[in-house]
mmCIF file of N, CA and C in Angstrom:
data_model
loop_
_atom_site.group_PDB
_atom_site.id
_atom_site.type_symbol
_atom_site.label_atom_id
_atom_site.label_comp_id
_atom_site.label_asym_id
_atom_site.label_seq_id
_atom_site.Cartn_x
_atom_site.Cartn_y
_atom_site.Cartn_z
ATOM 1 N N MET A 1 52.942 -1.663 -112.517
ATOM 2 C CA MET A 1 51.768 -2.168 -111.752
ATOM 3 C C MET A 1 50.696 -3.306 -112.623
ATOM 4 N N ASP A 2 50.761 -4.736 -112.624
ATOM 5 C CA ASP A 2 50.165 -5.167 -113.282
ATOM 6 C C ASP A 2 48.858 -5.085 -112.882
ATOM 7 N N LEU A 3 47.929 -5.975 -113.632
ATOM 8 C CA LEU A 3 46.458 -5.956 -113.524
ATOM 9 C C LEU A 3 46.111 -7.146 -112.127
ATOM 10 N N GLU A 4 47.115 -7.863 -111.458
ATOM 11 C CA GLU A 4 46.831 -8.172 -110.537
ATOM 12 C C GLU A 4 46.593 -7.391 -109.081
ATOM 13 N N ASN A 5 47.531 -6.030 -109.318
ATOM 14 C CA ASN A 5 47.647 -5.598 -108.401
ATOM 15 C C ASN A 5 46.577 -4.933 -107.900
ATOM 16 N N VAL A 6 46.239 -4.308 -109.313
ATOM 17 C CA VAL A 6 44.971 -3.397 -109.602
ATOM 18 C C VAL A 6 43.765 -3.683 -108.691
ATOM 19 N N ARG A 7 43.737 -5.220 -108.928
ATOM 20 C CA ARG A 7 42.471 -5.734 -108.178
ATOM 21 C C ARG A 7 42.878 -6.032 -106.633
ATOM 22 N N THR A 8 43.586 -5.622 -106.185
ATOM 23 C CA THR A 8 44.002 -5.891 -105.104
ATOM 24 C C THR A 8 42.911 -5.205 -104.087
ATOM 25 N N ILE A 9 42.615 -5.706 -103.193
ATOM 26 C CA ILE A 9 41.294 -4.840 -102.289
ATOM 27 C C ILE A 9 42.229 -4.519 -100.856
ATOM 28 N N TYR A 10 42.055 -3.228 -100.442
ATOM 29 C CA TYR A 10 42.512 -2.708 -99.331
ATOM 30 C C TYR A 10 41.537 -2.615 -97.983
ATOM 31 N N PRO A 11 41.983 -2.742 -96.880
ATOM 32 C CA PRO A 11 40.860 -2.552 -95.757
ATOM 33 C C PRO A 11 40.453 -0.988 -96.254
ATOM 34 N N LEU A 12 39.500 -0.437 -95.794
ATOM 35 C CA LEU A 12 38.897 1.031 -95.708
ATOM 36 C C LEU A 12 39.712 1.689 -95.432
ATOM 37 N N ASN A 13 40.528 1.384 -94.266
ATOM 38 C CA ASN A 13 41.094 2.534 -93.797
ATOM 39 C C ASN A 13 42.398 2.579 -93.777
ATOM 40 N N GLN A 14 43.142 1.876 -95.017
ATOM 41 C CA GLN A 14 44.045 1.869 -95.464
ATOM 42 C C GLN A 14 44.629 2.807 -96.347
ATOM 43 N N SER A 15 45.352 3.547 -96.274
ATOM 44 C CA SER A 15 45.388 4.248 -97.449
ATOM 45 C C SER A 15 46.998 4.155 -98.434
ATOM 46 N N ARG A 16 46.926 4.518 -99.584
ATOM 47 C CA ARG A 16 48.213 4.229 -100.351
ATOM 48 C C ARG A 16 48.218 5.223 -101.365
ATOM 49 N N SER A 17 49.429 5.232 -102.155
ATOM 50 C CA SER A 17 49.899 6.275 -103.154
ATOM 51 C C SER A 17 49.964 5.510 -104.357
ATOM 52 N N PHE A 18 49.288 6.238 -105.373
ATOM 53 C CA PHE A 18 49.451 5.545 -106.720
ATOM 54 C C PHE A 18 50.366 6.403 -107.772
ATOM 55 N N THR A 19 51.173 5.592 -108.835
ATOM 56 C CA THR A 19 51.687 6.545 -109.505
ATOM 57 C C THR A 19 50.776 6.869 -110.860
ATOM 58 N N HIS A 20 51.099 7.440 -111.837
ATOM 59 C CA HIS A 20 50.034 7.897 -113.050
ATOM 60 C C HIS A 20 49.692 6.590 -113.515
ATOM 61 N N GLU A 21 50.731 5.769 -113.800
ATOM 62 C CA GLU A 21 50.177 4.198 -114.535
ATOM 63 C C GLU A 21 49.369 3.894 -113.883
ATOM 64 N N GLU A 22 49.640 3.354 -112.303
ATOM 65 C CA GLU A 22 48.479 2.781 -111.530
ATOM 66 C C GLU A 22 47.226 3.145 -111.467
ATOM 67 N N ALA A 23 47.134 4.503 -111.382
ATOM 68 C CA ALA A 23 45.856 5.255 -111.255
ATOM 69 C C ALA A 23 45.169 5.124 -112.615
ATOM 70 N N LEU A 24 45.779 5.419 -113.727
ATOM 71 C CA LEU A 24 45.125 4.895 -114.886
ATOM 72 C C LEU A 24 44.773 3.371 -115.233
ATOM 73 N N GLU A 25 45.449 2.380 -114.497
ATOM 74 C CA GLU A 25 44.866 1.076 -114.428
ATOM 75 C C GLU A 25 43.490 1.081 -113.492
ATOM 76 N N LEU A 26 43.398 1.940 -113.080
ATOM 77 C CA LEU A 26 42.180 1.924 -112.079
ATOM 78 C C LEU A 26 40.664 1.998 -112.951
ATOM 79 N N ILE A 27 41.063 3.208 -113.803
ATOM 80 C CA ILE A 27 39.755 3.626 -114.732
ATOM 81 C C ILE A 27 38.827 2.658 -115.133
ATOM 82 N N PRO A 28 39.184 1.463 -115.754
ATOM 83 C CA PRO A 28 38.276 0.492 -116.158
ATOM 84 C C PRO A 28 37.363 -0.087 -114.989
ATOM 85 N N LEU A 29 38.052 -0.180 -113.848
ATOM 86 C CA LEU A 29 37.346 -0.735 -112.908
ATOM 87 C C LEU A 29 36.403 0.461 -112.005
ATOM 88 N N LEU A 30 36.820 1.457 -112.237
ATOM 89 C CA LEU A 30 35.853 2.560 -111.534
ATOM 90 C C LEU A 30 34.904 2.688 -112.533
ATOM 91 N N MET A 31 35.112 2.763 -113.843
ATOM 92 C CA MET A 31 34.035 2.891 -114.682
ATOM 93 C C MET A 31 33.080 1.695 -114.502
ATOM 94 N N HIS A 32 33.640 0.592 -114.604
ATOM 95 C CA HIS A 32 32.611 -0.566 -114.579
ATOM 96 C C HIS A 32 31.660 -0.495 -112.879
ATOM 97 N N ILE A 33 32.036 -0.360 -111.717
ATOM 98 C CA ILE A 33 31.612 -0.192 -110.829
ATOM 99 C C ILE A 33 30.534 1.276 -110.755
ATOM 100 N N SER A 34 31.261 2.671 -111.331
ATOM 101 C CA SER A 34 30.240 3.447 -111.385
ATOM 102 C C SER A 34 29.067 3.581 -112.550
ATOM 103 N N SER A 35 29.331 2.671 -113.736
ATOM 104 C CA SER A 35 28.405 2.428 -114.367
ATOM 105 C C SER A 35 27.067 1.495 -113.918
ATOM 106 N N LYS A 36 27.515 0.297 -113.227
ATOM 107 C CA LYS A 36 26.515 -0.289 -112.610
ATOM 108 C C LYS A 36 25.815 0.259 -111.275
ATOM 109 N N THR A 37 26.402 1.172 -110.746
ATOM 110 C CA THR A 37 25.640 1.868 -109.823
ATOM 111 C C THR A 37 24.700 3.158 -110.405
ATOM 112 N N LYS A 38 24.923 3.455 -111.327
ATOM 113 C CA LYS A 38 24.344 4.769 -112.113
ATOM 114 C C LYS A 38 23.015 4.090 -112.642
ATOM 115 N N ARG A 39 23.023 2.971 -113.173
ATOM 116 C CA ARG A 39 21.779 2.429 -113.794
ATOM 117 C C ARG A 39 21.313 2.026 -112.573
ATOM 118 N N GLU A 40 21.668 1.227 -111.526
ATOM 119 C CA GLU A 40 21.022 0.801 -110.825
ATOM 120 C C GLU A 40 19.871 2.272 -109.854
ATOM 121 N N LEU A 41 20.707 3.231 -109.833
ATOM 122 C CA LEU A 41 20.449 4.509 -108.925
ATOM 123 C C LEU A 41 19.072 5.193 -110.064
ATOM 124 N N ASN A 42 19.400 4.925 -111.470
ATOM 125 C CA ASN A 42 18.253 5.609 -112.216
ATOM 126 C C ASN A 42 17.159 4.875 -112.159
ATOM 127 N N VAL A 43 17.370 3.682 -112.243
ATOM 128 C CA VAL A 43 15.942 2.736 -111.677
ATOM 129 C C VAL A 43 15.444 3.027 -110.366
ATOM 130 N N LEU A 44 15.982 3.195 -109.443
ATOM 131 C CA LEU A 44 15.458 3.489 -107.833
ATOM 132 C C LEU A 44 14.682 4.717 -107.900
ATOM 133 N N ASN A 45 15.655 5.807 -108.424
ATOM 134 C CA ASN A 45 15.091 7.133 -108.428
ATOM 135 C C ASN A 45 13.645 7.182 -109.116
ATOM 136 N N SER A 46 13.634 6.439 -110.469
ATOM 137 C CA SER A 46 12.356 6.560 -110.946
ATOM 138 C C SER A 46 11.215 5.704 -110.280
ATOM 139 N N GLN A 47 11.640 4.811 -109.396
ATOM 140 C CA GLN A 47 10.635 3.941 -108.478
ATOM 141 C C GLN A 47 10.291 4.998 -107.468
ATOM 142 N N LEU A 48 11.376 5.578 -106.802
ATOM 143 C CA LEU A 48 10.901 6.772 -105.848
ATOM 144 C C LEU A 48 10.032 7.776 -106.355
ATOM 145 N N SER A 49 10.297 8.296 -107.624
ATOM 146 C CA SER A 49 9.071 9.203 -107.827
ATOM 147 C C SER A 49 8.038 8.626 -108.215
ATOM 148 N N PHE A 50 7.671 7.469 -108.537
ATOM 149 C CA PHE A 50 6.511 6.825 -108.715
ATOM 150 C C PHE A 50 5.607 6.413 -107.249
ATOM 151 N N PHE A 51 6.755 6.346 -106.229
ATOM 152 C CA PHE A 51 6.001 5.939 -104.822
ATOM 153 C C PHE A 51 6.240 7.291 -103.855
ATOM 154 N N LYS A 52 6.093 8.320 -104.331
ATOM 155 C CA LYS A 52 6.587 9.452 -103.460
ATOM 156 C C LYS A 52 5.046 9.632 -102.619
ATOM 157 N N THR A 53 3.942 8.917 -102.936
ATOM 158 C CA THR A 53 2.977 9.358 -102.140
ATOM 159 C C THR A 53 2.788 8.419 -101.279
ATOM 160 N N ASN A 54 3.566 6.923 -101.671
ATOM 161 C CA ASN A 54 3.477 5.973 -100.676
ATOM 162 C C ASN A 54 4.737 5.632 -99.484
ATOM 163 N N SER A 55 4.274 6.360 -98.367
ATOM 164 C CA SER A 55 5.509 6.568 -97.662
ATOM 165 C C SER A 55 6.330 5.355 -97.399
ATOM 166 N N ASP A 56 5.662 4.129 -96.665
ATOM 167 C CA ASP A 56 6.457 2.856 -96.914
ATOM 168 C C ASP A 56 7.354 2.446 -97.895
ATOM 169 N N LYS A 57 6.852 2.522 -99.023
ATOM 170 C CA LYS A 57 7.336 1.921 -100.384
ATOM 171 C C LYS A 57 8.753 2.892 -100.325
ATOM 172 N N GLY A 58 8.057 4.306 -100.525
ATOM 173 C CA GLY A 58 9.162 4.997 -100.853
ATOM 174 C C GLY A 58 10.343 5.083 -99.711
ATOM 175 N N GLN A 59 10.271 4.780 -98.503
ATOM 176 C CA GLN A 59 11.039 4.664 -97.467
ATOM 177 C C GLN A 59 12.071 3.745 -97.795
ATOM 178 N N ALA A 60 11.310 2.497 -98.222
ATOM 179 C CA ALA A 60 12.417 1.212 -98.647
ATOM 180 C C ALA A 60 13.061 1.332 -99.893
ATOM 181 N N ILE A 61 12.727 2.542 -100.735
ATOM 182 C CA ILE A 61 13.257 2.809 -101.930
ATOM 183 C C ILE A 61 14.512 3.528 -101.727
ATOM 184 N N GLN A 62 14.283 4.394 -100.928
ATOM 185 C CA GLN A 62 15.188 5.425 -100.218
ATOM 186 C C GLN A 62 16.442 4.822 -99.904
ATOM 187 N N GLU A 63 15.973 3.425 -98.875
ATOM 188 C CA GLU A 63 16.867 2.569 -98.214
ATOM 189 C C GLU A 63 18.007 1.774 -99.431
ATOM 190 N N LYS A 64 17.535 1.693 -100.687
ATOM 191 C CA LYS A 64 18.123 0.951 -101.447
ATOM 192 C C LYS A 64 19.011 1.855 -102.219
ATOM 193 N N ILE A 65 18.422 3.209 -101.976
ATOM 194 C CA ILE A 65 19.478 3.759 -102.580
ATOM 195 C C ILE A 65 20.708 4.286 -101.729
ATOM 196 N N ASN A 66 20.633 4.291 -100.769
ATOM 197 C CA ASN A 66 21.616 4.439 -99.704
ATOM 198 C C ASN A 66 22.259 3.217 -99.550
ATOM 199 N N THR A 67 21.735 2.202 -99.653
ATOM 200 C CA THR A 67 22.674 1.025 -99.922
ATOM 201 C C THR A 67 23.544 0.866 -100.916
ATOM 202 N N SER A 68 23.027 1.525 -102.236
ATOM 203 C CA SER A 68 23.764 1.328 -103.447
ATOM 204 C C SER A 68 24.735 2.132 -103.202
ATOM 205 N N LEU A 69 24.483 3.583 -102.625
ATOM 206 C CA LEU A 69 25.763 4.634 -102.616
ATOM 207 C C LEU A 69 26.886 4.321 -101.797
ATOM 208 N N GLN A 70 26.215 3.594 -100.796
ATOM 209 C CA GLN A 70 27.409 3.144 -99.501
ATOM 210 C C GLN A 70 28.177 1.943 -100.105
ATOM 211 N N SER A 71 27.558 0.742 -100.969
ATOM 212 C CA SER A 71 28.320 -0.505 -101.574
ATOM 213 C C SER A 71 29.299 0.452 -102.342
ATOM 214 N N TRP A 72 28.860 1.669 -103.786
ATOM 215 C CA TRP A 72 29.898 2.114 -104.239
ATOM 216 C C TRP A 72 31.223 2.631 -104.011
ATOM 217 N N SER A 73 30.963 3.596 -102.870
ATOM 218 C CA SER A 73 31.792 4.216 -101.788
ATOM 219 C C SER A 73 32.870 3.205 -101.293
ATOM 220 N N ASP A 74 32.297 2.154 -100.678
ATOM 221 C CA ASP A 74 33.089 0.886 -99.930
ATOM 222 C C ASP A 74 33.917 0.429 -101.236
ATOM 223 N N LYS A 75 33.402 0.108 -102.374
ATOM 224 C CA LYS A 75 34.240 -0.555 -103.257
ATOM 225 C C LYS A 75 35.224 0.471 -103.886
ATOM 226 N N VAL A 76 35.263 1.594 -103.996
ATOM 227 C CA VAL A 76 36.084 2.655 -104.540
ATOM 228 C C VAL A 76 37.248 2.605 -103.562
ATOM 229 N N ARG A 77 36.611 2.729 -102.109
ATOM 230 C CA ARG A 77 37.793 3.003 -101.342
ATOM 231 C C ARG A 77 38.667 1.731 -100.929
ATOM 232 N N ARG A 78 37.983 0.181 -101.379
ATOM 233 C CA ARG A 78 38.828 -0.952 -101.203
ATOM 234 C C ARG A 78 39.958 -1.067 -102.322
ATOM 235 N N LEU A 79 39.769 -0.133 -103.285
ATOM 236 C CA LEU A 79 40.658 -0.209 -104.729
ATOM 237 C C LEU A 79 41.807 0.795 -104.281
ATOM 238 N N GLY A 80 41.442 1.497 -103.117
ATOM 239 C CA GLY A 80 42.437 2.652 -102.802
ATOM 240 C C GLY A 80 42.494 3.969 -102.956
ATOM 241 N N ALA A 81 41.271 4.260 -103.329
ATOM 242 C CA ALA A 81 40.907 5.578 -103.915
ATOM 243 C C ALA A 81 39.913 6.214 -102.910
ATOM 244 N N ILE A 82 39.458 7.533 -103.393
ATOM 245 C CA ILE A 82 38.484 8.314 -102.159
ATOM 246 C C ILE A 82 37.200 8.783 -102.943
ATOM 247 N N PRO A 83 36.397 8.328 -102.718
ATOM 248 C CA PRO A 83 34.846 9.021 -103.376
ATOM 249 C C PRO A 83 34.753 10.338 -102.896
ATOM 250 N N VAL A 84 34.415 11.428 -103.753
ATOM 251 C CA VAL A 84 34.337 12.728 -103.620
ATOM 252 C C VAL A 84 32.938 13.130 -103.717
ATOM 253 N N SER A 85 32.190 12.807 -104.552
ATOM 254 C CA SER A 85 30.458 12.790 -104.533
ATOM 255 C C SER A 85 30.281 11.386 -105.834
ATOM 256 N N LEU A 86 29.248 11.372 -105.811
ATOM 257 C CA LEU A 86 28.679 10.233 -106.870
ATOM 258 C C LEU A 86 29.596 9.761 -108.097
ATOM 259 N N CYS A 87 30.057 8.906 -108.395
ATOM 260 C CA CYS A 87 30.945 8.637 -109.383
ATOM 261 C C CYS A 87 31.956 9.766 -109.779
ATOM 262 N N LYS A 88 32.442 10.200 -108.549
ATOM 263 C CA LYS A 88 33.623 11.128 -108.793
ATOM 264 C C LYS A 88 34.527 10.908 -107.626
ATOM 265 N N VAL A 89 36.180 10.545 -107.966
ATOM 266 C CA VAL A 89 36.731 9.886 -107.403
ATOM 267 C C VAL A 89 38.140 10.631 -107.051
ATOM 268 N N ARG A 90 38.842 10.697 -106.130
ATOM 269 C CA ARG A 90 40.071 11.135 -105.614
ATOM 270 C C ARG A 90 41.127 10.209 -105.706
ATOM 271 N N ILE A 91 42.214 9.729 -106.307
ATOM 272 C CA ILE A 91 42.836 8.905 -106.269
ATOM 273 C C ILE A 91 44.466 9.410 -105.663
ATOM 274 N N PRO A 92 44.710 9.063 -104.790
ATOM 275 C CA PRO A 92 46.216 9.747 -104.021
ATOM 276 C C PRO A 92 47.418 9.231 -105.059
ATOM 277 N N GLY A 93 48.140 10.493 -105.253
ATOM 278 C CA GLY A 93 49.245 9.894 -106.188
ATOM 279 C C GLY A 93 50.548 10.236 -105.245
ATOM 280 N N GLU A 94 51.212 10.229 -105.852
ATOM 281 C CA GLU A 94 52.740 10.574 -105.004
ATOM 282 C C GLU A 94 53.220 11.846 -105.304
ATOM 283 N N GLU A 95 52.523 12.912 -106.129
ATOM 284 C CA GLU A 95 53.100 14.389 -106.153
ATOM 285 C C GLU A 95 51.238 14.925 -105.873
ATOM 286 N N GLY A 96 50.591 14.401 -105.467
ATOM 287 C CA GLY A 96 49.352 14.965 -105.424
ATOM 288 C C GLY A 96 48.095 14.510 -105.466
ATOM 289 N N HIS A 97 46.830 14.828 -105.959
ATOM 290 C CA HIS A 97 46.048 13.624 -106.352
ATOM 291 C C HIS A 97 45.357 13.859 -107.488
ATOM 292 N N PHE A 98 44.943 12.357 -108.090
ATOM 293 C CA PHE A 98 44.367 12.471 -109.546
ATOM 294 C C PHE A 98 42.787 12.318 -109.143
ATOM 295 N N LEU A 99 42.230 13.156 -110.117
ATOM 296 C CA LEU A 99 40.490 13.045 -110.034
ATOM 297 C C LEU A 99 40.232 12.298 -111.168
ATOM 298 N N TRP A 100 39.000 11.555 -111.013
ATOM 299 C CA TRP A 100 38.432 10.918 -112.067
ATOM 300 C C TRP A 100 36.999 10.905 -111.922
ATOM 301 N N ALA A 101 36.058 11.273 -112.875
ATOM 302 C CA ALA A 101 34.695 11.301 -112.639
ATOM 303 C C ALA A 101 34.324 10.674 -114.005
ATOM 304 N N TYR A 102 32.869 9.983 -113.754
ATOM 305 C CA TYR A 102 32.348 9.056 -114.879
ATOM 306 C C TYR A 102 31.662 10.067 -115.359
ATOM 307 N N PRO A 103 31.845 9.641 -117.076
ATOM 308 C CA PRO A 103 32.071 8.622 -117.740
ATOM 309 C C PRO A 103 33.859 8.898 -118.007
ATOM 310 N N GLU A 104 34.669 9.699 -117.703
ATOM 311 C CA GLU A 104 35.879 10.009 -118.428
ATOM 312 C C GLU A 104 36.416 8.963 -118.558
ATOM 313 N N ASN A 105 37.863 8.984 -119.511
ATOM 314 C CA ASN A 105 38.692 7.646 -119.656
ATOM 315 C C ASN A 105 40.098 8.256 -119.271
ATOM 316 N N ARG A 106 40.027 9.339 -118.548
ATOM 317 C CA ARG A 106 41.126 10.317 -118.350
ATOM 318 C C ARG A 106 41.372 10.708 -116.421
ATOM 319 N N LEU A 107 42.532 11.016 -116.383
ATOM 320 C CA LEU A 107 42.382 11.553 -115.128
ATOM 321 C C LEU A 107 43.080 13.137 -115.093
ATOM 322 N N PHE A 108 42.597 13.719 -114.032
ATOM 323 C CA PHE A 108 43.129 15.179 -113.938
ATOM 324 C C PHE A 108 43.757 15.335 -113.000
ATOM 325 N N MET A 109 44.828 16.079 -112.859
ATOM 326 C CA MET A 109 45.753 16.254 -111.659
ATOM 327 C C MET A 109 44.986 17.105 -110.756
ATOM 328 N N HIS A 110 45.070 17.236 -109.505
ATOM 329 C CA HIS A 110 44.601 18.168 -108.797
ATOM 330 C C HIS A 110 45.410 18.555 -107.662
#
């Protein structure tokens, strides 16, 4: 699978199966979107702690957190993977599932 195919975006409800090599090629993209989301969530969580007594601002920050999490999840799904928890992903394989967790540079077979 060449890099062009890795960047293919799939409909959210379309499933696919990856070879080990194809799954490995997803890691840089997963790393990028997960790193960006983690940084964003760290900032938002700090703001949420600061504004915990202000329900309006706290609610607005919580909505941003939810949006960020949903955006990360959607991006992972569009790459053909399945979000398990924040920055932990299951990649359907031909003989099972691969698991990847931020910030690992390798896959685990499941």
